[in-house]
Amino acid sequence: MEDFKLLAPLAWRNLWRNPRRTVITLIVVSVGLWSILAVASFITAWAQSSRDATLRLLIAQGQIHAEGYLDNPNINRLMDPPEGALLAALNQPDISNWVVRLELPAVVQSEYKTLPASVVGVVPEDERRISSVPDKLVQGRYLSGPEDDGAVIGLNLAKRLKTALGRRVILMITAEDGWLEERSFDVVGIYDADTAFEDTYIFTGQAAMQEMVGLENKIAQIAFEVPDDTKLDGVVARLQAAAPTLDTRQWRKLSLIMGAMDATMGGVIFVWMGVMMVMISIGVINTQLMAVFERIHEFGLLRALGLKPGHVLALVALESLLLIGLGVLIGMAMGAGTVWGLSDGIDLSAFGKALEAFKTGDVLYLQIQPMDYVIFPLAIWLLGVVVALWPAWRAAKISPVEAMRSAT
Amino acid sequence: MKAIVSCKGVTKVFGKGELAVHALRGIDLDIMEGDFATLAGPSGSGKTTLLNMIGALDHPTEGEVTVDGQSLSGMSKGALSDLRLEKVGFIFQAYNLVPVLSARENVEFVLRLAKVPAAERRARADAALAEVGLQGMESRRPSAMSGGQQQRVAIARALVGRPRVVLADEPTANLDSKTTAELVDLMYRLNQESGITFLIGTHDPRVMDHSKRHIEMEDGQIISDTRS
């Protein structure tokens, strides 16, 4: 402690002997850390937005199907609505919403074209709580109830079919008896999501669809929403235990692309951190070596006066500790300031079509990730001190007689 | 009188083989307690090298140096640092003050290293500065002081730790006549009043005029050692 009191004021004043160099190093460290924190916030927000936007369309946080349905979705691999243990497991407070759907492969036909599609029979009032599709209507209306036999189709599908609101399309689905059942549906609504989704999904009332294919009360999936992602694994395990013969999966297993994105986002942030750290290291080593070489004479003098080699090492290391520490604090303030300044969201709607492939929302909401403000600054601080140990070691090795020689 | 510094057969050779330079050739010398001795000789005679050996800044190639009864042979770097701190005060030609510290802090620095309590440290530093005539200039940084004033700070720093011997290497080389006279008077007064031992390497006749003992060196050897 006594040594710290001796060296700390000296180290602090030494930092400001060359203010320009100190300020440049501070800029390197603080801008480097700021960029890491800002990029981390942006990527996290983007990943979150992209995930939320995708999951809110149809997937939710997880789904339950009959065994084999996901490999080969057809009318022979449906299941009954939840009851008993499964119903109780679904009604736990960690699941905020759940819905049942009947989803089957189909062929949709207009006067001009026939295309493959997937028809989803929904309970509209339940769907409004869990899916964003009802809010994405750009023409017409959403379904009014389970018996509503209107069709809500995607904007791009409407274009491809050359159909429009109020016209009729033919849906052909393999019925329970194995025959291809076809029926005409009024296009009552058109929604605008991403193109791939628009091309695939057609929504109609669940009871109307069940009646069409000759099934009563059969469903293809249960989709459930778990607001706290950290509880998802536990929820899935509970549902699997409640319905061991069914296939319960969380979103990472249902959307492999989203799962892969989720897994690699952290990697992207750490790669960026690595690049920044290399730049910061070069800057710090350069600065500290210059600072040491300029003061060789002085280190010799201090040694001649009785300062021990360990003191010299500690002095130079302390200078780095203070310099990098100050840069880190400024970088943290800049990072937090940037996130705070953009807390109302970054509006990306102008790039809506360009960003559609990324399935992100129109507005990104940056948030301060508390652990980012611990891990990244600490890593940079430690790195800065570690890389400064070499110049410090060089300074500690200086023989005091060199100072005497150069002084006389 | 007791010998504060004792050199026995001290030899220093820089380099090897044909490039070897014999800076010191078997120096035998005792500096007695209370001496005000000057070490003179032409450039390259070995004055600075001998001061470095006595000040524990360098090791002799052969022979032994003893300071206040402690042999420097075989001492670790840390132990040599402690010895310099406790027993030797240095005054250099180029003042060698720490530029980011004030006059008082420069003087206090030695006491901080010696872990002297803060209150005593400050009192001793201020007293040392007053002793060298710098009362009221304690807070000035070296850059705001003249060469003579900086050298006075260096003398105060050399004395404040109450060393057994003060080694000064060309302390007046960068000073004008008036300042030189003042500093020589100061060092002489401190020697007379406090009994501090001084060994001063110098070319300056004004310094030599005050010396009670004059040691002349040439080619790494002592060629004369006279007392007045």
XYZ file of C-alpha atoms in Angstrom:
636
model
C 0.000 0.000 0.000
C 2.862 2.318 0.862
C 4.452 1.542 -2.487
C 1.155 2.299 -4.244
C 0.957 5.678 -2.506
C 4.502 6.375 -3.655
C 4.026 5.317 -7.247
C 0.398 6.210 -8.065
C 0.764 10.025 -8.086
C 3.993 9.708 -10.050
C 2.329 7.372 -12.570
C -0.639 9.706 -12.980
C 1.542 12.745 -13.583
C 3.764 10.805 -15.965
C 0.682 10.111 -18.097
C 0.263 13.811 -18.744
C 3.876 14.557 -19.616
C 2.936 14.009 -23.217
C -0.750 14.938 -23.341
C -1.076 14.415 -27.082
C 0.169 10.839 -26.914
C -1.974 10.119 -23.887
C -5.065 11.525 -25.593
C -4.376 9.475 -28.733
C -4.081 6.308 -26.644
C -7.260 7.205 -24.791
C -9.023 7.654 -28.113
C -7.759 4.274 -29.370
C -8.880 2.475 -26.226
C -12.177 4.286 -25.751
C -13.236 4.159 -29.411
C -12.203 0.504 -29.564
C -14.277 -0.365 -26.520
C -17.134 1.840 -27.665
C -17.211 0.042 -31.005
C -17.255 -3.337 -29.265
C -20.093 -2.282 -26.959
C -22.043 -0.567 -29.745
C -21.587 -3.485 -32.160
C -22.543 -5.938 -29.413
C -25.692 -3.948 -28.637
C -26.573 -3.597 -32.306
C -26.010 -7.268 -33.131
C -27.873 -8.372 -30.023
C -30.764 -6.063 -30.880
C -30.742 -7.223 -34.472
C -30.675 -10.883 -33.486
C -33.425 -10.264 -30.945
C -35.546 -8.361 -33.449
C -34.985 -10.928 -36.165
C -35.802 -13.759 -33.794
C -38.889 -12.061 -32.389
C -40.154 -11.143 -35.853
C -39.729 -14.698 -37.109
C -41.083 -16.435 -34.050
C -44.034 -14.079 -33.789
C -45.184 -14.999 -37.285
C -45.963 -18.652 -36.682
C -43.275 -20.620 -34.880
C -43.628 -19.114 -31.376
C -41.067 -20.331 -28.817
C -41.967 -23.957 -29.336
C -44.408 -26.384 -30.882
C -45.850 -29.802 -30.206
C -46.708 -32.188 -33.020
C -47.599 -35.796 -33.436
C -44.535 -37.987 -33.854
C -43.346 -37.878 -37.475
C -45.476 -34.889 -38.512
C -42.521 -32.546 -38.979
C -40.780 -35.062 -41.255
C -43.892 -35.711 -43.304
C -46.775 -33.389 -42.528
C -49.995 -35.090 -43.641
C -53.484 -35.827 -42.461
C -52.488 -39.184 -41.013
C -50.121 -37.595 -38.509
C -52.453 -35.336 -36.603
C -53.271 -35.369 -32.917
C -56.021 -34.566 -30.439
C -56.246 -31.191 -28.696
C -54.385 -31.097 -25.363
C -56.048 -32.484 -22.289
C -55.106 -33.966 -18.956
C -51.416 -33.707 -18.040
C -50.464 -31.874 -21.226
C -53.204 -29.298 -20.745
C -52.060 -28.752 -17.165
C -48.444 -28.403 -18.308
C -49.459 -25.845 -20.940
C -51.410 -23.785 -18.426
C -48.405 -23.099 -16.195
C -47.511 -19.406 -15.708
C -44.196 -19.632 -17.578
C -46.206 -20.189 -20.789
C -47.926 -16.901 -21.558
C -49.994 -18.159 -24.512
C -50.605 -21.251 -26.515
C -52.762 -22.066 -29.544
C -53.799 -25.122 -31.491
C -53.607 -25.171 -35.278
C -54.480 -27.504 -38.087
C -51.826 -27.195 -40.766
C -51.775 -29.332 -43.891
C -50.057 -29.220 -47.256
C -52.323 -28.026 -50.039
C -52.544 -26.849 -53.590
C -53.991 -23.409 -54.266
C -55.454 -22.576 -57.626
C -56.610 -19.400 -59.277
C -57.904 -18.831 -62.759
C -54.299 -18.396 -63.855
C -52.029 -20.546 -61.775
C -51.765 -23.525 -59.459
C -49.218 -23.394 -56.657
C -48.255 -25.466 -53.611
C -49.075 -23.974 -50.242
C -49.644 -24.802 -46.622
C -53.098 -24.148 -45.227
C -53.337 -23.276 -41.542
C -56.653 -23.582 -39.762
C -56.619 -21.165 -36.827
C -58.779 -19.958 -33.978
C -58.528 -16.230 -34.773
C -59.025 -14.829 -31.293
C -56.297 -17.131 -29.904
C -54.044 -16.384 -32.852
C -54.158 -12.645 -32.203
C -52.424 -13.240 -28.854
C -49.517 -15.247 -30.192
C -49.010 -14.376 -33.873
C -48.215 -11.127 -35.686
C -49.995 -12.227 -38.883
C -53.343 -10.661 -37.894
C -51.512 -7.329 -37.541
C -49.885 -7.627 -40.936
C -53.075 -7.348 -42.967
C -52.664 -4.800 -45.741
C -55.986 -5.453 -47.449
C -59.314 -6.794 -46.252
C -59.844 -8.339 -42.844
C -58.563 -11.121 -40.664
C -60.666 -14.184 -39.929
C -63.678 -13.611 -37.716
C -63.887 -17.014 -36.011
C -63.063 -20.730 -36.277
C -65.987 -21.244 -38.634
C -64.921 -18.453 -40.977
C -64.263 -20.114 -44.324
C -62.574 -17.126 -45.881
C -58.899 -17.269 -46.875
C -56.186 -14.878 -45.755
C -53.270 -15.098 -48.178
C -49.885 -13.487 -48.576
C -49.267 -10.450 -50.744
C -46.742 -12.183 -52.970
C -48.926 -15.293 -53.350
C -51.786 -13.053 -54.464
C -49.519 -11.533 -57.085
C -48.317 -14.891 -58.290
C -51.863 -16.251 -58.475
C -52.989 -13.018 -60.111
C -55.835 -12.910 -57.671
C -57.077 -10.159 -55.390
C -59.193 -9.341 -52.386
C -62.814 -10.531 -52.862
C -61.982 -13.082 -55.524
C -62.054 -16.809 -55.011
C -59.296 -19.385 -54.936
C -59.553 -23.171 -54.915
C -57.818 -25.075 -52.123
C -57.099 -28.771 -52.609
C -56.181 -30.827 -49.544
C -55.970 -34.586 -49.022
C -58.960 -35.414 -46.855
C -59.292 -37.980 -44.059
C -60.645 -40.564 -46.525
C -57.544 -40.176 -48.713
C -59.295 -38.364 -51.520
C -58.253 -34.913 -52.656
C -60.880 -32.531 -51.336
C -61.248 -29.208 -53.072
C -63.224 -26.174 -52.114
C -63.358 -22.568 -53.135
C -62.530 -19.864 -50.613
C -63.121 -16.137 -50.733
C -59.954 -14.121 -50.345
C -61.005 -11.995 -47.375
C -57.614 -10.643 -46.396
C -54.078 -10.164 -47.712
C -51.098 -9.927 -45.369
C -47.587 -8.545 -45.870
C -44.742 -10.540 -44.270
C -41.506 -11.796 -45.828
C -41.816 -13.216 -49.341
C -41.111 -16.835 -48.475
C -43.748 -16.772 -45.741
C -46.267 -15.018 -47.976
C -45.766 -17.657 -50.681
C -46.336 -20.537 -48.281
C -49.052 -19.869 -45.726
C -52.796 -19.494 -46.271
C -54.981 -19.025 -43.194
C -58.602 -20.031 -42.713
C -60.914 -20.865 -39.811
C -59.937 -24.033 -37.979
C -63.468 -25.516 -37.747
C -64.070 -24.714 -41.412
C -60.889 -26.527 -42.377
C -61.652 -29.506 -40.132
C -65.069 -29.768 -41.740
C -63.518 -29.609 -45.237
C -61.099 -32.491 -44.653
C -63.632 -34.567 -42.727
C -61.997 -34.395 -39.341
C -63.572 -33.298 -36.127
C -61.424 -31.839 -33.436
C -58.085 -32.962 -34.871
C -55.103 -30.613 -34.839
C -51.601 -30.623 -36.288
C -49.748 -28.496 -33.769
C -49.756 -26.685 -30.484
C -47.662 -23.523 -30.541
C -46.644 -22.034 -27.199
C -45.075 -18.800 -26.106
C -42.479 -18.568 -23.298
C -41.478 -14.935 -22.638
C -38.371 -15.834 -20.638
C -36.000 -17.665 -22.972
C -33.933 -18.917 -20.053
C -36.920 -21.002 -18.929
C -37.533 -22.516 -22.337
C -35.515 -25.699 -21.859
C -37.340 -26.385 -18.602
C -40.713 -25.778 -20.221
C -39.901 -28.110 -23.125
C -38.753 -30.805 -20.701
C -41.993 -30.454 -18.737
C -44.127 -30.724 -21.873
C -42.139 -33.731 -23.095
C -42.725 -35.395 -19.748
C -46.437 -34.572 -19.893
C -46.811 -35.931 -23.439
C -44.010 -38.425 -24.086
C -45.576 -39.779 -27.278
C -45.652 -36.338 -28.899
C -42.830 -34.422 -30.505
C -42.091 -31.246 -28.487
C -39.428 -28.924 -29.817
C -38.216 -25.433 -29.039
C -37.713 -22.835 -31.784
C -33.994 -23.535 -32.194
C -34.875 -27.039 -33.362
C -37.855 -25.906 -35.420
C -36.018 -23.169 -37.333
C -32.475 -24.356 -37.851
C -31.460 -21.097 -39.527
C -32.648 -19.073 -36.574
C -30.929 -21.484 -34.203
C -27.669 -21.177 -36.127
C -27.932 -17.366 -36.166
C -28.565 -17.359 -32.436
C -25.495 -19.529 -31.858
C -23.161 -17.503 -34.085
C -24.115 -13.970 -32.981
C -21.964 -14.274 -29.859
C -19.087 -15.451 -32.060
C -19.404 -12.398 -34.320
C -19.190 -10.111 -31.307
C -16.104 -11.907 -29.998
C -14.410 -11.790 -33.416
C -14.984 -8.037 -33.489
C -13.653 -7.788 -29.959
C -10.565 -9.744 -31.044
C -9.895 -7.348 -33.933
C -10.302 -4.335 -31.672
C -8.081 -5.875 -29.018
C -5.254 -6.443 -31.483
C -5.476 -2.777 -32.523
C -5.589 -1.603 -28.927
C -2.624 -3.835 -28.039
C -0.522 -2.385 -30.830
C -1.423 1.132 -29.720
C -0.649 0.470 -26.066
C 2.647 -1.323 -26.717
C 3.747 1.469 -29.040
C 2.814 4.178 -26.568
C 4.370 2.513 -23.574
C 7.587 1.609 -25.381
C 7.967 5.212 -26.481
C 7.210 6.413 -22.969
C 9.799 4.021 -21.530
C 12.570 4.742 -24.043
C 12.115 8.478 -23.566
C 12.630 8.086 -19.838
C 15.479 5.588 -19.661
C 17.664 8.268 -18.119
C 15.032 9.009 -15.506
C 14.479 5.362 -14.624
C 18.229 5.065 -14.101
C 18.124 8.093 -11.828
C 15.244 6.657 -9.814
C 17.167 3.394 -9.494
C 20.226 5.352 -8.351
C 18.128 7.037 -5.686
C 17.060 3.686 -4.300
C 14.022 2.648 -6.351
C 14.063 -1.128 -6.785
C 13.564 -2.878 -10.153
C 10.148 -4.092 -8.960
C 9.149 -0.491 -8.262
C 10.067 0.544 -11.807
C 8.066 -2.388 -13.202
C 5.126 -1.428 -10.992
C 5.405 2.236 -12.006
C 5.193 1.536 -15.739
C 2.470 -1.086 -15.232
C 0.543 1.384 -13.085
C 0.774 4.003 -15.812
C -0.794 1.495 -18.208
C -3.401 0.534 -15.649
C -4.416 4.164 -15.248
C -4.224 4.982 -18.955
C -6.216 1.947 -20.111
C -8.557 2.275 -17.139
C -9.377 5.845 -18.076
C -9.846 4.848 -21.717
C -12.097 1.998 -20.662
C -14.243 4.301 -18.514
C -14.601 6.778 -21.383
C -15.403 3.917 -23.781
C -18.048 2.570 -21.400
C -19.609 6.017 -21.088
C -19.593 6.408 -24.884
C -21.106 2.946 -25.339
C -23.827 3.556 -22.761
C -24.437 7.028 -24.199
C -24.858 5.616 -27.693
C -27.346 2.992 -26.535
C -29.187 5.578 -24.428
C -29.237 8.011 -27.340
C -30.775 5.362 -29.574
C -33.094 3.965 -26.917
C -36.135 5.116 -28.896
C -35.118 2.626 -31.546
C -33.339 2.666 -34.880
C -35.946 2.939 -37.590
C -35.011 0.601 -40.429
C -38.313 0.829 -42.236
C -36.664 2.756 -45.094
C -34.622 -0.380 -45.771
C -37.579 -2.696 -45.221
C -37.365 -4.584 -48.510
C -33.575 -4.831 -48.426
C -33.653 -6.209 -44.907
C -36.563 -8.573 -45.534
C -34.143 -11.465 -46.058
C -32.902 -10.949 -42.507
C -36.478 -11.109 -41.225
C -35.759 -8.284 -38.827
C -38.325 -5.856 -37.484
C -38.626 -2.311 -38.770
C -37.267 -0.816 -35.552
C -34.212 -2.050 -33.637
C -34.215 -1.339 -29.926
C -30.697 -1.207 -28.506
C -30.306 -2.217 -24.899
C -27.429 -2.120 -22.460
C -26.365 -5.691 -21.796
C -24.989 -5.452 -18.239
C -22.542 -8.335 -18.662
C -21.094 -6.668 -21.790
C -20.126 -3.743 -19.573
C -18.249 -6.076 -17.264
C -16.635 -8.634 -19.576
C -15.442 -6.423 -22.462
C -13.993 -3.539 -20.381
C -12.315 -5.991 -18.014
C -10.847 -7.950 -20.924
C -9.456 -4.773 -22.522
C -8.131 -3.484 -19.229
C -6.349 -6.739 -18.471
C -5.026 -6.978 -22.012
C -3.707 -3.419 -21.848
C -1.865 -4.125 -18.622
C -0.510 -7.457 -19.846
C 0.867 -6.013 -23.091
C 2.414 -3.129 -21.135
C 4.361 -5.566 -18.977
C 6.976 -5.988 -21.674
C 7.909 -2.263 -21.799
C 7.679 -2.258 -17.995
C 10.067 -5.203 -17.795
C 12.455 -3.403 -20.136
C 12.324 -0.363 -17.863
C 12.957 -2.445 -14.767
C 16.065 -3.966 -16.342
C 17.717 -0.589 -16.859
C 21.012 -0.323 -14.994
C 21.352 2.809 -12.843
C 24.915 3.278 -13.983
C 23.651 4.134 -17.448
C 21.937 7.165 -15.952
C 25.118 8.173 -14.188
C 27.120 7.824 -17.373
C 24.688 9.876 -19.378
C 24.555 12.482 -16.619
C 28.271 13.176 -16.550
C 38.665 8.553 12.391
C 36.570 5.823 10.865
C 36.651 5.058 7.131
C 33.177 5.521 5.613
C 34.293 4.245 2.228
C 37.034 1.742 1.635
C 38.296 0.547 -1.768
C 40.790 -2.314 -1.892
C 42.382 -3.253 -5.182
C 39.383 -2.007 -7.163
C 39.762 -2.710 -10.869
C 37.204 -2.077 -13.592
C 37.602 -3.334 -17.117
C 35.026 -2.510 -19.798
C 34.899 -4.823 -22.805
C 37.013 -7.872 -23.541
C 40.136 -8.874 -25.416
C 41.721 -6.227 -27.593
C 38.771 -3.899 -27.003
C 39.160 -4.032 -23.217
C 39.404 -0.621 -21.516
C 40.976 -0.559 -18.065
C 39.018 2.223 -16.404
C 40.329 1.538 -12.901
C 43.593 -0.200 -12.079
C 43.780 -1.498 -8.509
C 42.470 1.492 -6.570
C 43.168 1.515 -2.831
C 41.357 4.364 -1.111
C 39.790 5.158 2.254
C 37.366 8.092 2.602
C 37.195 9.061 6.226
C 34.164 10.244 8.159
C 33.851 14.042 7.765
C 36.086 14.267 4.714
C 35.396 17.019 2.171
C 37.435 15.368 -0.592
C 37.733 16.234 -4.254
C 38.536 13.671 -6.888
C 40.214 15.326 -9.822
C 41.851 14.290 -13.042
C 41.493 14.630 -16.777
C 38.566 13.165 -18.695
C 38.880 9.391 -18.875
C 41.001 9.222 -15.734
C 38.354 7.083 -13.995
C 36.700 9.586 -11.615
C 33.130 8.783 -12.595
C 33.803 5.054 -12.706
C 35.227 5.148 -9.195
C 32.235 7.171 -7.941
C 29.926 4.597 -9.556
C 31.710 1.778 -7.716
C 31.526 3.597 -4.373
C 27.868 4.507 -4.997
C 26.937 0.852 -5.618
C 25.875 1.717 -9.150
C 28.371 -0.615 -10.771
C 30.403 -3.675 -9.816
C 34.186 -3.761 -9.864
C 35.824 -6.387 -12.057
C 38.208 -7.110 -9.209
C 38.662 -5.844 -5.665
C 36.249 -4.843 -2.953
C 34.302 -1.720 -2.029
C 33.023 -1.258 1.508
C 30.528 1.470 2.475
C 29.974 2.130 6.165
C 31.397 -1.282 6.976
C 29.246 -3.169 4.443
C 31.003 -4.937 1.591
C 29.167 -4.470 -1.703
C 30.467 -7.735 -3.145
C 27.745 -10.265 -3.761
C 24.879 -7.979 -2.736
C 21.616 -8.373 -4.654
C 20.130 -5.542 -6.751
C 17.509 -4.970 -4.091
C 20.100 -4.830 -1.305
C 22.203 -2.408 -3.343
C 19.104 -0.222 -3.815
C 18.592 -0.228 -0.049
C 22.220 0.640 0.560
C 22.045 3.567 -1.883
C 18.875 4.741 -0.212
C 20.193 4.556 3.335
C 23.863 5.385 3.088
C 24.640 7.301 -0.119
C 23.471 10.640 -1.421
C 24.041 11.526 -5.075
C 24.471 14.881 -6.762
C 24.769 14.696 -10.531
C 26.014 17.156 -13.100
C 22.698 17.426 -14.899
C 20.594 18.052 -11.754
C 18.503 14.947 -12.514
C 15.307 15.960 -10.833
C 12.052 14.187 -11.611
C 10.308 16.768 -13.815
C 6.736 15.901 -12.782
C 7.467 16.387 -9.090
C 7.759 19.702 -7.241
C 10.920 20.645 -5.369
C 9.465 19.352 -2.116
C 8.231 16.125 -3.747
C 11.645 15.515 -5.311
C 13.277 15.834 -1.922
C 10.514 13.834 -0.204
C 10.828 11.035 -2.749
C 13.893 9.585 -1.045
C 12.115 9.693 2.312
C 9.046 8.021 0.840
C 11.253 5.199 -0.373
C 12.671 4.963 3.140
C 9.072 4.782 4.440
C 9.416 7.846 6.648
C 6.002 8.920 8.052
C 4.259 11.686 6.102
C 4.477 14.440 8.694
C 8.162 13.847 9.401
C 8.806 13.530 5.674
C 7.388 16.921 4.910
C 9.132 18.608 7.819
C 12.478 17.129 6.842
C 12.024 17.984 3.161
C 11.101 21.580 3.959
C 14.014 21.847 6.365
C 16.415 20.493 3.739
C 15.130 22.967 1.168
C 15.465 25.796 3.684
C 18.997 24.619 4.411
C 19.922 25.072 0.744
C 18.155 28.442 0.574
C 14.978 27.444 -1.254
C 12.429 28.392 1.361
C 9.214 29.466 -0.364
C 10.005 27.539 -3.544
C 8.870 24.143 -2.285
C 5.956 23.830 -4.701
C 7.827 24.785 -7.836
C 8.451 22.227 -10.521
C 12.029 21.915 -11.894
C 10.969 23.561 -15.154
C 10.152 26.730 -13.190
C 13.579 26.903 -11.530
C 17.012 28.040 -12.652
C 19.920 25.614 -13.028
C 21.400 26.737 -9.712
C 18.087 26.318 -7.938
C 17.630 22.835 -9.412
C 21.092 21.844 -8.235
C 20.226 23.100 -4.759
C 17.158 20.861 -4.822
C 19.424 17.979 -5.853
C 21.711 18.750 -2.902
C 18.730 18.877 -0.551
C 17.585 15.524 -1.928
C 21.056 14.066 -1.441
C 21.179 15.245 2.156
C 17.633 14.700 3.380
C 18.066 10.963 3.852
C 21.007 11.621 6.204
C 23.429 9.574 4.152
C 26.837 8.455 5.390
C 28.494 9.888 2.286
C 27.472 12.280 -0.492
C 28.945 11.525 -3.927
C 28.899 14.461 -6.323
C 30.003 14.059 -9.913
C 30.866 17.397 -11.558
C 28.124 19.187 -9.586
C 29.090 22.638 -10.825
C 29.799 21.837 -14.461
C 26.609 23.468 -15.738
C 26.563 26.438 -13.397
C 27.813 30.019 -13.667
C 30.591 31.338 -11.405
C 28.340 33.019 -8.882
C 26.092 29.993 -8.485
C 29.095 27.695 -8.331
C 30.592 29.735 -5.516
C 27.303 29.664 -3.614
C 26.920 25.902 -4.010
C 30.492 25.144 -3.027
C 30.067 27.328 0.040
C 26.854 25.496 0.811
C 28.385 22.023 0.544
C 31.389 23.121 2.543
C 29.184 24.623 5.252
C 27.132 21.431 5.473
C 30.328 19.459 5.812
C 31.641 21.759 8.487
C 28.421 22.129 10.460
C 26.906 18.660 10.088
C 29.988 16.592 9.500
C 28.557 15.101 6.304
C 31.210 13.341 4.221
C 31.557 14.619 0.667
C 33.473 13.035 -2.204
C 33.310 15.344 -5.213
C 34.511 14.443 -8.681
C 35.456 17.733 -10.352
C 37.636 19.690 -12.723
C 36.609 22.958 -11.143
C 39.429 24.755 -9.274
C 36.855 26.736 -7.260
C 35.645 23.458 -5.798
C 39.155 22.130 -5.278
C 40.066 25.309 -3.409
C 37.629 24.345 -0.641
C 38.663 20.722 -0.381
C 40.371 19.450 2.765
C 41.636 16.457 0.815
C 42.570 16.319 -2.824
C 42.836 13.070 -4.733
C 44.322 13.151 -8.226
C 43.659 10.396 -10.723
C 45.217 9.527 -14.046
C 44.729 6.486 -16.276
C 42.633 4.672 -13.698
C 45.087 5.124 -10.892
C 45.446 7.483 -7.944
C 48.582 9.464 -8.511
C 48.326 11.718 -5.471
C 46.272 12.001 -2.285
C 46.979 15.105 -0.273
C 45.344 16.783 2.728
C 45.407 20.499 3.340
